[in-house]
Short mmCIF file of the C-alpha atoms (twelve columns), coordinates in Angstrom:
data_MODEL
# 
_entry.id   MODEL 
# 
loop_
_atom_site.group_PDB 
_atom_site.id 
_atom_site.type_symbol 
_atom_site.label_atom_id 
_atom_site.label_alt_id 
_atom_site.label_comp_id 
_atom_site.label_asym_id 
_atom_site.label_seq_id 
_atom_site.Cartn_x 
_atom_site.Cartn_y 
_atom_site.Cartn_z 
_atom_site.pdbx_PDB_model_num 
ATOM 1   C CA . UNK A 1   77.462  112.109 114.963 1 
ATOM 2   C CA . UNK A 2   78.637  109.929 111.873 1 
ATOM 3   C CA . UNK A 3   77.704  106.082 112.896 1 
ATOM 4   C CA . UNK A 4   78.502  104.019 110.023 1 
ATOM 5   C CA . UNK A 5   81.921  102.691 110.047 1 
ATOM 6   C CA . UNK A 6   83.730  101.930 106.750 1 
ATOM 7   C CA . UNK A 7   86.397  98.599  106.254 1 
ATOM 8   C CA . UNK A 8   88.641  99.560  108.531 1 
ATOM 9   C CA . UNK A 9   86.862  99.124  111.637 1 
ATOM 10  C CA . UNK A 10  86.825  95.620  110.364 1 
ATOM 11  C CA . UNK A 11  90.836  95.499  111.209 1 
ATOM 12  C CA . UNK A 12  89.936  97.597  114.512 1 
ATOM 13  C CA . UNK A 13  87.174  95.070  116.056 1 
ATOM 14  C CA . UNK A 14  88.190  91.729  114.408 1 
ATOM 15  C CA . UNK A 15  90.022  90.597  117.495 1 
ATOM 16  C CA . UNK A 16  91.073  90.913  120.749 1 
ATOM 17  C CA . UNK A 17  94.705  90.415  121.480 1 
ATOM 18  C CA . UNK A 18  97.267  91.187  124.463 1 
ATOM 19  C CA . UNK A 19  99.729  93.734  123.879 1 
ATOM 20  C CA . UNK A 20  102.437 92.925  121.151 1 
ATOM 21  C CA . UNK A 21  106.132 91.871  122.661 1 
ATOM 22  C CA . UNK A 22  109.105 90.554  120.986 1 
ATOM 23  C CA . UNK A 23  108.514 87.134  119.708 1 
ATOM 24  C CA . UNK A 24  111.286 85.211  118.266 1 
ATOM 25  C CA . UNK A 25  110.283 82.113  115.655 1 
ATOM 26  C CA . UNK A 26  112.224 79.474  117.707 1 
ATOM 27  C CA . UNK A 27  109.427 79.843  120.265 1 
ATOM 28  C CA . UNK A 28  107.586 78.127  117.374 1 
ATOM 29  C CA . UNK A 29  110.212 75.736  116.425 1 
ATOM 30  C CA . UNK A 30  113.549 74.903  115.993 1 
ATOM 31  C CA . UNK A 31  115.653 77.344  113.953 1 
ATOM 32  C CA . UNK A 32  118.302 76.291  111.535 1 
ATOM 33  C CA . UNK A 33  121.890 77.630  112.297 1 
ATOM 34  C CA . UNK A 34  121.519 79.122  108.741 1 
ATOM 35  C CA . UNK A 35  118.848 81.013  108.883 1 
ATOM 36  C CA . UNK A 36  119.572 84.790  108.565 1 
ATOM 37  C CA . UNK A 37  118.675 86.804  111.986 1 
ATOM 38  C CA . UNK A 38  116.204 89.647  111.687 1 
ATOM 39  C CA . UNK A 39  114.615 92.360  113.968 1 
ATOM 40  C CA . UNK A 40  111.619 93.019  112.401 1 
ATOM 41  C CA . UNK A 41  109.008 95.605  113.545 1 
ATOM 42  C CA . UNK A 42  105.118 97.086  112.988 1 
ATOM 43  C CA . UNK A 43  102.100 97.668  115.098 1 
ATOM 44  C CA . UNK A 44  99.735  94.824  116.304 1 
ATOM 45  C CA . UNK A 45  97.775  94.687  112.792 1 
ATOM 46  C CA . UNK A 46  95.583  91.841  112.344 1 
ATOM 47  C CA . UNK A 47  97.325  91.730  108.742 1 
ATOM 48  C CA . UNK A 48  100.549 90.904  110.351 1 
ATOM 49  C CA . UNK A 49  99.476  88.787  113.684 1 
ATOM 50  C CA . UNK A 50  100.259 85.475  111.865 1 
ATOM 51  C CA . UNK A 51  103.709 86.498  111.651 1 
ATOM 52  C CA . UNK A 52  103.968 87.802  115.175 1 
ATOM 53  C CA . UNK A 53  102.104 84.620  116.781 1 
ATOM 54  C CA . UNK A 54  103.817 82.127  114.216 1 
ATOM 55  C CA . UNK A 55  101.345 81.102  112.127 1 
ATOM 56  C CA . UNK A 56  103.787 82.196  108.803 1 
ATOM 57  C CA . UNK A 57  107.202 81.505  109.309 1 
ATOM 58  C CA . UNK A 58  109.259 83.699  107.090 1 
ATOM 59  C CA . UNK A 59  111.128 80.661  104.701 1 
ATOM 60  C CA . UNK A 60  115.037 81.274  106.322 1 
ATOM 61  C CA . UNK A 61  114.929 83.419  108.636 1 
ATOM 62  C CA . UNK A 62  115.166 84.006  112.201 1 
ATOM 63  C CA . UNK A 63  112.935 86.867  113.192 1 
ATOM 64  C CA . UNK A 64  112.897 88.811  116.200 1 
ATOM 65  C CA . UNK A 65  109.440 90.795  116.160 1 
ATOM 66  C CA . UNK A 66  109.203 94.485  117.853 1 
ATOM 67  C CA . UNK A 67  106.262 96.861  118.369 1 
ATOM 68  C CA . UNK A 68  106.071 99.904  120.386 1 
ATOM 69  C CA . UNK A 69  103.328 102.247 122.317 1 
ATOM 70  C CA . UNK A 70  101.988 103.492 119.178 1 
ATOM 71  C CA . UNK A 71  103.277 103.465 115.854 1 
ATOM 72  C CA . UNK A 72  105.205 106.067 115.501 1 
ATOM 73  C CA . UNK A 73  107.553 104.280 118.604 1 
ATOM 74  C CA . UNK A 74  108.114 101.364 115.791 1 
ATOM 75  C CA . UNK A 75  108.786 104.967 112.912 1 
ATOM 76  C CA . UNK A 76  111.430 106.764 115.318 1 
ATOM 77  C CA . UNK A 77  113.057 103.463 116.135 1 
ATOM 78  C CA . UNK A 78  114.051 102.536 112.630 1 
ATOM 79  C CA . UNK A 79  114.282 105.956 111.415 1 
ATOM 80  C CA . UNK A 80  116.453 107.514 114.231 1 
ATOM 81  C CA . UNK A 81  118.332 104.399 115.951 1 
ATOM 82  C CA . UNK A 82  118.401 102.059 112.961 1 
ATOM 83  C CA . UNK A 83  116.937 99.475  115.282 1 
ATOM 84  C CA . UNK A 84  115.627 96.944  113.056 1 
ATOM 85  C CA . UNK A 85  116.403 95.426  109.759 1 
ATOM 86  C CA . UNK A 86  112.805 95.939  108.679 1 
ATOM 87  C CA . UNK A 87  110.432 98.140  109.522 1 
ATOM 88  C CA . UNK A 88  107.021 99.535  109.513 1 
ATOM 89  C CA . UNK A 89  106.986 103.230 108.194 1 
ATOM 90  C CA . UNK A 90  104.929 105.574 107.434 1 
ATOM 91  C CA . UNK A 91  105.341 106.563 103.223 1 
ATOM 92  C CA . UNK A 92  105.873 110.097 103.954 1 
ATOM 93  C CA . UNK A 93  108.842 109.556 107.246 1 
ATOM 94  C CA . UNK A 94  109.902 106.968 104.557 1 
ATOM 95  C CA . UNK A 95  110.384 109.469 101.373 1 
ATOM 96  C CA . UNK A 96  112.031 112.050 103.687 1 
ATOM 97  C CA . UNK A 97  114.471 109.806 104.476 1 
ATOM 98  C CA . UNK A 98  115.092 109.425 100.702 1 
ATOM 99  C CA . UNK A 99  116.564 112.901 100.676 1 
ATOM 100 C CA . UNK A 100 119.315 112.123 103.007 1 
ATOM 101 C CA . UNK A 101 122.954 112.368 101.377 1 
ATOM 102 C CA . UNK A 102 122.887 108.559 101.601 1 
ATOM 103 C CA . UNK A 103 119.365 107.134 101.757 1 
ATOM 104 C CA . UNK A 104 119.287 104.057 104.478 1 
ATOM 105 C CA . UNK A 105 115.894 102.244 103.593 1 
ATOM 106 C CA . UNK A 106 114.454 100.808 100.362 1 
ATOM 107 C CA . UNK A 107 110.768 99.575  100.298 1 
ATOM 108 C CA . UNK A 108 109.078 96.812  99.931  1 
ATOM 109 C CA . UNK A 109 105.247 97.249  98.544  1 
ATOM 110 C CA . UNK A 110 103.998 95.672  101.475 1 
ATOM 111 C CA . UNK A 111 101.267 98.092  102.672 1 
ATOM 112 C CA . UNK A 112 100.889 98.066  106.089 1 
ATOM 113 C CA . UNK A 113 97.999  100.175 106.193 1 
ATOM 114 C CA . UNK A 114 95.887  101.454 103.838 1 
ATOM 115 C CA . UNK A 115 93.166  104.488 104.595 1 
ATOM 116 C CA . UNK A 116 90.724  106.360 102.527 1 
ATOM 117 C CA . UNK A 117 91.769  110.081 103.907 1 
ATOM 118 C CA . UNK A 118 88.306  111.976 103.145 1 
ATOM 119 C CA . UNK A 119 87.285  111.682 106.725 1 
ATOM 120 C CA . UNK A 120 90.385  113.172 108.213 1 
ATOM 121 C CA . UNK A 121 89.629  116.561 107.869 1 
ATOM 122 C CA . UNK A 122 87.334  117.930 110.250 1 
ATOM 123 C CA . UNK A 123 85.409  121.389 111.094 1 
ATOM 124 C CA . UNK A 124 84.285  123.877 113.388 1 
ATOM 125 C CA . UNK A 125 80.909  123.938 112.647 1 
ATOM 126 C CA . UNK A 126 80.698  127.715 113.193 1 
ATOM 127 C CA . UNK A 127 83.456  128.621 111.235 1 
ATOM 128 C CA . UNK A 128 81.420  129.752 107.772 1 
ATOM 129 C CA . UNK A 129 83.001  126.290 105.844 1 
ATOM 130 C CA . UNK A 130 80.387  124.666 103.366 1 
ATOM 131 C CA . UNK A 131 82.370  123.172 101.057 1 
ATOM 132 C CA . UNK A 132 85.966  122.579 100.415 1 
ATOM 133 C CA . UNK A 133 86.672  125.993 98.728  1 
ATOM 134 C CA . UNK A 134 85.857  127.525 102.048 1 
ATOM 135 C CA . UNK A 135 89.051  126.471 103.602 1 
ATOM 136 C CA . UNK A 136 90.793  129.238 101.570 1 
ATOM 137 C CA . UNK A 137 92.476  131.619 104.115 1 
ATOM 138 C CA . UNK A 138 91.705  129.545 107.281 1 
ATOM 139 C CA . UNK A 139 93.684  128.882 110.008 1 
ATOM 140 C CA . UNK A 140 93.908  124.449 109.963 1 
ATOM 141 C CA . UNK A 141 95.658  122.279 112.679 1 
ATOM 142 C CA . UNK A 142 97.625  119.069 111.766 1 
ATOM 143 C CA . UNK A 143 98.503  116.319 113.501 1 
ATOM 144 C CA . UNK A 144 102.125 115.731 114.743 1 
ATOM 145 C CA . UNK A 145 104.042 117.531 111.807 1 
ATOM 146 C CA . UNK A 146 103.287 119.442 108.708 1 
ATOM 147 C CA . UNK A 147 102.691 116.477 106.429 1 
ATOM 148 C CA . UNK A 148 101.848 113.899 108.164 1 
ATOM 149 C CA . UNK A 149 100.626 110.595 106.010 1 
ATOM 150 C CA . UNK A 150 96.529  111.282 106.313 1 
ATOM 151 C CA . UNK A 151 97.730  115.258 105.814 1 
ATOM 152 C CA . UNK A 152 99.595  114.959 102.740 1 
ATOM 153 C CA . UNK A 153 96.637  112.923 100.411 1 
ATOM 154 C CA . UNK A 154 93.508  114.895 101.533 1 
ATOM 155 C CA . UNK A 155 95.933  118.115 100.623 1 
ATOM 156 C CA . UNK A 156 96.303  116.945 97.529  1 
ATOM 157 C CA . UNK A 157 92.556  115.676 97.166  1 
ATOM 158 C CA . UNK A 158 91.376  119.223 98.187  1 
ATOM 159 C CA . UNK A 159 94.109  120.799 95.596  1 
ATOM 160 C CA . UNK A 160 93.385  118.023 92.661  1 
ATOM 161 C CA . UNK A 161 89.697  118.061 93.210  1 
ATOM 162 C CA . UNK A 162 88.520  121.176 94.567  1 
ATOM 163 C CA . UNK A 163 91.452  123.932 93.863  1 
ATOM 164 C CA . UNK A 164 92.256  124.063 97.129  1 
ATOM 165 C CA . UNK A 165 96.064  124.572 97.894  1 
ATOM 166 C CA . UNK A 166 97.901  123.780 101.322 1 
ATOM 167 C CA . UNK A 167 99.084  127.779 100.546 1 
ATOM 168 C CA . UNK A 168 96.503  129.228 101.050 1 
ATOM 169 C CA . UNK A 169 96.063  128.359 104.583 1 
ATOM 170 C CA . UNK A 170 97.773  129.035 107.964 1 
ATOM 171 C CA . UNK A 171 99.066  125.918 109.564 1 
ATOM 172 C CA . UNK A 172 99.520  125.172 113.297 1 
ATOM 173 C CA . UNK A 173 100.928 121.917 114.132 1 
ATOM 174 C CA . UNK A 174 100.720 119.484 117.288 1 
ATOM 175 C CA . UNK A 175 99.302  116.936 119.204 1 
ATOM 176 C CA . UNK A 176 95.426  116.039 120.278 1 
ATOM 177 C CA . UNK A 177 94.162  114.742 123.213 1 
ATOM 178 C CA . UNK A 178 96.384  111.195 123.198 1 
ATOM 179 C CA . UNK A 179 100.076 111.963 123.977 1 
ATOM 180 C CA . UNK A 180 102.529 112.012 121.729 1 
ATOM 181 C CA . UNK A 181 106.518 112.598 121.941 1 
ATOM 182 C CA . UNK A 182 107.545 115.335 119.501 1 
ATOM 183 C CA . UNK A 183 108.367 114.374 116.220 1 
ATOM 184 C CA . UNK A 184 111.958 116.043 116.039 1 
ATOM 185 C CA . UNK A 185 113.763 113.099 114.598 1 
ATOM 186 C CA . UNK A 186 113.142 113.481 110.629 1 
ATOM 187 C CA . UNK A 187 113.250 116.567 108.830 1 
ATOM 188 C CA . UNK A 188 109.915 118.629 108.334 1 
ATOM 189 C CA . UNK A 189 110.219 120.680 105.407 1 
ATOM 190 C CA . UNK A 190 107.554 123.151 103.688 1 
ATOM 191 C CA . UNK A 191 107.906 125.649 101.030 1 
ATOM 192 C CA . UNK A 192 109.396 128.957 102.014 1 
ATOM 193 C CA . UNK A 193 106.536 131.585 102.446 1 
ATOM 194 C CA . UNK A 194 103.836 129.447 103.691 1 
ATOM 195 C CA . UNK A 195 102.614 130.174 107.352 1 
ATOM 196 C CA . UNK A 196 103.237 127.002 109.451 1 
ATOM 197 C CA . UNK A 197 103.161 127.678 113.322 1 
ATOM 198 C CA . UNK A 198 104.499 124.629 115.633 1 
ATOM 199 C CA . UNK A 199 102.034 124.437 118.685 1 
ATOM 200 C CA . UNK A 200 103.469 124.324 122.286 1 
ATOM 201 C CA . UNK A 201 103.640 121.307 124.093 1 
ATOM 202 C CA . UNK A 202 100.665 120.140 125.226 1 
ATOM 203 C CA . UNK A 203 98.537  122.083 123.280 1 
ATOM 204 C CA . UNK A 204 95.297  119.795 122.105 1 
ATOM 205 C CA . UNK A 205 94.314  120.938 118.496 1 
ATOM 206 C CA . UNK A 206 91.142  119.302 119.471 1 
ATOM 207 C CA . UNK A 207 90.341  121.936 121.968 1 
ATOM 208 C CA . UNK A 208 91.285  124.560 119.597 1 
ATOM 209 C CA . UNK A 209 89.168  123.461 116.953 1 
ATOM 210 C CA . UNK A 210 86.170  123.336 119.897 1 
ATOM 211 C CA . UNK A 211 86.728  127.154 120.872 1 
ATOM 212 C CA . UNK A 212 87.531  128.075 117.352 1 
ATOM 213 C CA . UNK A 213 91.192  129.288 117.944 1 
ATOM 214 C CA . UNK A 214 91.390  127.000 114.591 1 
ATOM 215 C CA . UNK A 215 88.874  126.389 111.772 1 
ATOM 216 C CA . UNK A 216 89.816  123.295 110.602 1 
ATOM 217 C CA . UNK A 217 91.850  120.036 111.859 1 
ATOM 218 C CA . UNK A 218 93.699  117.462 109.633 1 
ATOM 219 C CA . UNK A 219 94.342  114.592 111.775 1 
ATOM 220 C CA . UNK A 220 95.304  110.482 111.129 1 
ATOM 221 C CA . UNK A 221 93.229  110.292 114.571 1 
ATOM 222 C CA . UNK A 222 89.734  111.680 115.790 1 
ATOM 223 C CA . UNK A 223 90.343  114.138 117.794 1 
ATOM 224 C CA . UNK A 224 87.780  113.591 121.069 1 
ATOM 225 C CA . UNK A 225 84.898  115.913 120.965 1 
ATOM 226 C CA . UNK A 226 84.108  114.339 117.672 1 
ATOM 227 C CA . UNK A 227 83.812  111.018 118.910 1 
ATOM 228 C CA . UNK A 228 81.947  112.596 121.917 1 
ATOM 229 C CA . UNK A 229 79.801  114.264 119.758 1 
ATOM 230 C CA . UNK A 230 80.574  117.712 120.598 1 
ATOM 231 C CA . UNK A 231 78.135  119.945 117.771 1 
ATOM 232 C CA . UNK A 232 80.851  122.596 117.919 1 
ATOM 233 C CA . UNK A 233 82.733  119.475 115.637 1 
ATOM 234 C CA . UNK A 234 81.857  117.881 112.101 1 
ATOM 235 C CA . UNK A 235 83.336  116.376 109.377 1 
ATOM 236 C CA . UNK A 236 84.036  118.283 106.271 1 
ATOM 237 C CA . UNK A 237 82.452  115.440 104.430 1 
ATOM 238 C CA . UNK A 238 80.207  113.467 106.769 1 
ATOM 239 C CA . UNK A 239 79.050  111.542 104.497 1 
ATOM 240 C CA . UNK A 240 82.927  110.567 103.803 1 
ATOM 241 C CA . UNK A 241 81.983  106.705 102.771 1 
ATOM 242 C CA . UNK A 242 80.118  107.409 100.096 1 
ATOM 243 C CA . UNK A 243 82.638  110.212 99.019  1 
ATOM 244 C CA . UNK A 244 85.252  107.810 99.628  1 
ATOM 245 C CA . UNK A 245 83.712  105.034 97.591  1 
ATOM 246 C CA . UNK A 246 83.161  107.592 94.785  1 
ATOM 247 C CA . UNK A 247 86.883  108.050 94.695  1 
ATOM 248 C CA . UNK A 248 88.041  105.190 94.768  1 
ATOM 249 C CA . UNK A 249 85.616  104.243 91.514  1 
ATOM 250 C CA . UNK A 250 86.975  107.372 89.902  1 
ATOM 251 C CA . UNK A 251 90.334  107.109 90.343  1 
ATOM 252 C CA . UNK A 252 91.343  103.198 91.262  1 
ATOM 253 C CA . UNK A 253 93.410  104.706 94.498  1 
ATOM 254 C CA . UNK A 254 92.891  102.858 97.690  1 
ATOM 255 C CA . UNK A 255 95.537  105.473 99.710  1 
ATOM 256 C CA . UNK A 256 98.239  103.785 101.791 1 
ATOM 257 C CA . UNK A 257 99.417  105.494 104.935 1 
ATOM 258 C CA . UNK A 258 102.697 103.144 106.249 1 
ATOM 259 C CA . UNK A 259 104.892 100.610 104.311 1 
ATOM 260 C CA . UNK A 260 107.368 97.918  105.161 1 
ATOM 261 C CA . UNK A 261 111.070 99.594  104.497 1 
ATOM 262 C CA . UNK A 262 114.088 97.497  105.132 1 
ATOM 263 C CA . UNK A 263 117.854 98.702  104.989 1 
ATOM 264 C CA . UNK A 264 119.286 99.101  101.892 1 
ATOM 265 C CA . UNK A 265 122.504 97.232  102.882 1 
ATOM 266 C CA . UNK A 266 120.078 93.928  103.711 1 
ATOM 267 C CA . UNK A 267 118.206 94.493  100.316 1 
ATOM 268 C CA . UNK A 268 121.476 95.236  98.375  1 
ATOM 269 C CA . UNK A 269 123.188 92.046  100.022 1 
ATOM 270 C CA . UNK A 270 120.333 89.378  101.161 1 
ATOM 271 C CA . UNK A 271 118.119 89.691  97.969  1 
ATOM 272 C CA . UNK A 272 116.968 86.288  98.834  1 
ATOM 273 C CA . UNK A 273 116.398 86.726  102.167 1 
ATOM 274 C CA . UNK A 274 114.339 90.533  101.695 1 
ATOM 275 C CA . UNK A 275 112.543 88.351  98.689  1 
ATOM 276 C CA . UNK A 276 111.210 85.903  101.486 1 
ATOM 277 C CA . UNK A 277 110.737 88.549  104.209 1 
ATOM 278 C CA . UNK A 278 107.847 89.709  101.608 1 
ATOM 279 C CA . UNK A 279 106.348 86.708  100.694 1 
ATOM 280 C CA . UNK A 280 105.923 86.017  104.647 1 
ATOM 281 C CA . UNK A 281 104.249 89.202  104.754 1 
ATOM 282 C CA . UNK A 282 101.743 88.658  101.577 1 
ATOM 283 C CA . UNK A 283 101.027 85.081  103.158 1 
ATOM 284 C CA . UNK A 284 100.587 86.540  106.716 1 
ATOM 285 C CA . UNK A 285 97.739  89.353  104.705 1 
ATOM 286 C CA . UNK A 286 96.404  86.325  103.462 1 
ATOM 287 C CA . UNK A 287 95.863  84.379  106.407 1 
ATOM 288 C CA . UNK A 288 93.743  87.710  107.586 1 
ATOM 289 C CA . UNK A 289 91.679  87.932  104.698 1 
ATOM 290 C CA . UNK A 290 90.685  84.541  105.224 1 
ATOM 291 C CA . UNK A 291 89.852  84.523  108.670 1 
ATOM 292 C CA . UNK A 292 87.523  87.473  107.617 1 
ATOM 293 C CA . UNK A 293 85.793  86.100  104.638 1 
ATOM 294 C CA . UNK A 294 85.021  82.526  106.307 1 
ATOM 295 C CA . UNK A 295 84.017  84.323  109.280 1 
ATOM 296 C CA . UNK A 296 81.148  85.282  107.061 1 
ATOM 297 C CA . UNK A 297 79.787  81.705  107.209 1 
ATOM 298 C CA . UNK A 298 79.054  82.449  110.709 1 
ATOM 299 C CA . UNK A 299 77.747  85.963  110.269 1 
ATOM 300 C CA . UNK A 300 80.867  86.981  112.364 1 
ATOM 301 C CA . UNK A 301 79.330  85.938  115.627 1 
ATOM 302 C CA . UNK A 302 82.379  86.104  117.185 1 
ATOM 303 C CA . UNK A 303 83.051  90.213  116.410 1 
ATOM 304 C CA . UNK A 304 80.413  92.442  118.236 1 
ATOM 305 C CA . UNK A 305 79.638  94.745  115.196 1 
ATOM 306 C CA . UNK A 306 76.257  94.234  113.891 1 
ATOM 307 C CA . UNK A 307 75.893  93.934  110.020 1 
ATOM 308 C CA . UNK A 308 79.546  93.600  109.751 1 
ATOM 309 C CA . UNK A 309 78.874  90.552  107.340 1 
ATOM 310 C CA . UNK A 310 76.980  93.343  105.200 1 
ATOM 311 C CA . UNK A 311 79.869  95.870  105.443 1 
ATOM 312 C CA . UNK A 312 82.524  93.094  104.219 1 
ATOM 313 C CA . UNK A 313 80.293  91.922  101.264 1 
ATOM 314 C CA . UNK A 314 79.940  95.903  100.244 1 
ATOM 315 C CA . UNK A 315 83.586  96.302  100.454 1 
ATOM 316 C CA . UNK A 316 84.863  93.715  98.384  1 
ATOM 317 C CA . UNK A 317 81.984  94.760  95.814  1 
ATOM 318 C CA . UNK A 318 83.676  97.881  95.512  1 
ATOM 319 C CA . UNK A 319 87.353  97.422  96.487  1 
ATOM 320 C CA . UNK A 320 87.361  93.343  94.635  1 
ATOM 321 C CA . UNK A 321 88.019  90.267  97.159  1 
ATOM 322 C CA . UNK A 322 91.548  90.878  97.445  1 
ATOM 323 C CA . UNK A 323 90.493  94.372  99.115  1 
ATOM 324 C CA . UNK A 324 93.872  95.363  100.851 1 
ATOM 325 C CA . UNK A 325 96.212  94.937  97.802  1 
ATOM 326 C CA . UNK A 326 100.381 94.763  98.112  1 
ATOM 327 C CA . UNK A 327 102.491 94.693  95.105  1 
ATOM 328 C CA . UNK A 328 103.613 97.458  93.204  1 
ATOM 329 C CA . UNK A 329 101.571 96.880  89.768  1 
ATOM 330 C CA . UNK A 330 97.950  96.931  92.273  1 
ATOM 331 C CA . UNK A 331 99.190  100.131 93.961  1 
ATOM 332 C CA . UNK A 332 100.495 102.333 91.048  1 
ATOM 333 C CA . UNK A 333 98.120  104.788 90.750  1 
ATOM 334 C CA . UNK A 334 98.109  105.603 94.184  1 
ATOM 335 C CA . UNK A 335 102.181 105.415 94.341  1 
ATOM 336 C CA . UNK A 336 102.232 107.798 91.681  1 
ATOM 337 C CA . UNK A 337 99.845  110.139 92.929  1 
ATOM 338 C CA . UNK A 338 101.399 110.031 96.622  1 
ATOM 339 C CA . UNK A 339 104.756 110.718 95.177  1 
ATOM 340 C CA . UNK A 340 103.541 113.626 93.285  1 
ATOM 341 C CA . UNK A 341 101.643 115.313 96.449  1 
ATOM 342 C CA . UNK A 342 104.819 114.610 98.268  1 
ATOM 343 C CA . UNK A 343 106.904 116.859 95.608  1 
ATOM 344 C CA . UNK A 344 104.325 119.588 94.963  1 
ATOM 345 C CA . UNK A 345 103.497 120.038 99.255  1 
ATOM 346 C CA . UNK A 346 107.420 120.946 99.201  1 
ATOM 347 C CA . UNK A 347 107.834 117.364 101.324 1 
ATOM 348 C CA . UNK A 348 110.442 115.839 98.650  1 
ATOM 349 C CA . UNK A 349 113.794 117.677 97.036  1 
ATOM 350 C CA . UNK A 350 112.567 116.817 93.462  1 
ATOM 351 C CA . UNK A 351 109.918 114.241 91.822  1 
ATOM 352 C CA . UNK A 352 110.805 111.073 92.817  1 
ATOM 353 C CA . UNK A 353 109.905 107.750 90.949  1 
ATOM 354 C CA . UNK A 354 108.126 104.396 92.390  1 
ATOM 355 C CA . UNK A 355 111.431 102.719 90.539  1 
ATOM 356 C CA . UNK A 356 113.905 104.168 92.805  1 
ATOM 357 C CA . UNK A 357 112.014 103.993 96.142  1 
ATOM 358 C CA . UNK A 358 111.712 100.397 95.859  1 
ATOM 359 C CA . UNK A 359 113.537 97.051  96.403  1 
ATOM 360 C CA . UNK A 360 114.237 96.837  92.137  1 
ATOM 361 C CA . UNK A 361 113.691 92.834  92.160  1 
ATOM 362 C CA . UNK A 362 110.514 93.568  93.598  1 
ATOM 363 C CA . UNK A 363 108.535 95.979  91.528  1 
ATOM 364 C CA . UNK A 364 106.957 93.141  88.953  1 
ATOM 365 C CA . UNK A 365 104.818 92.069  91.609  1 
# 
């Protein structure tokens, strides 16, 4: 079973904290009659626990912060009840929502999580597959819906790297062994022709991939007889660091999985307000990286993951100190490339551009 973990168990380990709730700022303070009002929701990052415990104040505004069970609570909220005025999102639940006759959300390149993708395709270790080409004509399990975030970039790293097209596979999509609701609220598109089977509820692709009923599994989470260390289980690329490091040299992408949308009306209207909305967010990042980086004065006695000081000193080798980059000008390979997957896995209408999917005032940054 794979051992070494990669930066983002850093995020995973760095803390322990009680479950997020709606915090407003005036628990912090007093709040200015002025200042605008804002529901404003993501997951319990570390990147983003300065806002939610008031350590960043957004300038001007009053914020009301939300979170959910898991994330995709926070993506169904905004996406099918409007809830909030800013939102985590996952890029890809984000771009289908671009396609709507009146498109609600513009982003801001605010990145709430980025993930190298390599490791998210895993095996049955007695299903004949060697290398990526091997994938051809198997029968591969996704996570949640066809196109998921960490589905759409290793498709496109298997087609862009190794020939291998989401076409010539048969999809089945569901759940694994955590449960989650159906994902019925945003439209899931793929190109006609292709074979993509929606599991029945309560299915566990995990299991499948176990007793071989599927060959392959593309999933954002580990599905748990890898992480039991079940043999019947692998990696497609165990040694997905190094391939992931590799990548990133190659091609300057760092892959981001969920953004920070807000509604277009509040972006269109409050330009001032969505301006400081992102600077809270940068400054909240930056109280993170911080925390990590002096932690390494102290060998990061207070996280219990030997040789993380180690890990953290490799990473920002690699990925530079500011290793978890916002702003559009830092990210535009990798908006590029995600934009193109999204067109050419039959996810988007037509070829969309990183100039019309974000806030316009924003995109010097």
């Amino acid at each position: 079973m794979q051992t070494r973990c990669n930066l983002q168990t850093i995020n995973a380990f760095m803390m322990c904290r009680v479950p997020m709730r709606a915090v407003t700022s005036d628990e912090t303070g007093d709040v200015p009659m002025s200042d605008a009002k804002l529901d404003i929701a993501f997951w319990d990052y570390d990147r983003t626990q300065a806002l939610r415990d008031g350590t960043v104040k957004i300038e001007g505004v009053d914020a009301t912060y939300h979170s959910g069970r898991i994330v995709t609570d926070v993506f169904e909220g905004m996406v099918k009840d409007r809830a909030y005025d800013v939102s985590d999102l996952g890029i890809s639940y984000f771009l289908r929502t671009m396609d709507f006759d009146e498109p609600p959300f513009l982003a801001l390149p605010v990145f709430t999580l980025h993930m190298f993708r390599h490791s998210a395709i895993y095996i049955n270790t007695k299903a004949g597959i060697k290398k990526p080409e091997d994938l051809v004509g198997k029968r591969i399990g996704e996570l949640a819906m066809y196109g998921h975030d960490a589905g759409v970039w290793p498709k496109g790293i298997l087609s862009d790297e190794f020939g291998v097209k989401p076409e010539q596979s048969r999809w089945l999509i569901g759940g694994i062994d955590f449960p989650l609701n159906p994902i019925d609220w945003i439209p899931q598109p793929h190109p006609t022709g292709m074979e993509v089977e929606q599991a029945a509820a309560g299915v566990d692709l995990g299991e499948l991939l176990v007793k071989g009923e599927i060959d392959a599994l593309i999933s954002a989470d580990a599905p748990k007889a890898y992480l039991e260390g079940n043999p019947a289980v692998a990696r497609m690329f165990e040694n997905y660091v190094d391939v992931e490091r590799d990548y990133f040299r190659r091609t300057n992408i760092f892959p981001m999985m969920h953004l920070i949308v807000v509604k277009k009306e509040l972006a269109e209207q409050q330009p001032e307000v969505v301006k400081a909305v992102y600077e809270g967010f940068k400054q909240a990042k930056q109280v993170c990286e911080d925390k990590i980086v002096k932690g390494m004065t102290f060998n990061n006695m207070l996280t219990m993951i030997p040789w993380l000081s180690a890990l953290i000193a490799e990473d920002r080798k690699v990925l530079g100190d500011d290793w978890w980059p916002y702003g559009v000008k830092r990210n535009r390979e990798a908006l590029d490339t995600f934009l193109r997957y999204h067109y050419e896995q039959g996810l988007s209408k037509r070829l969309m551009t990183v100039e019309e999917v974000f806030v316009p005032y924003l995109l010097e940054d």
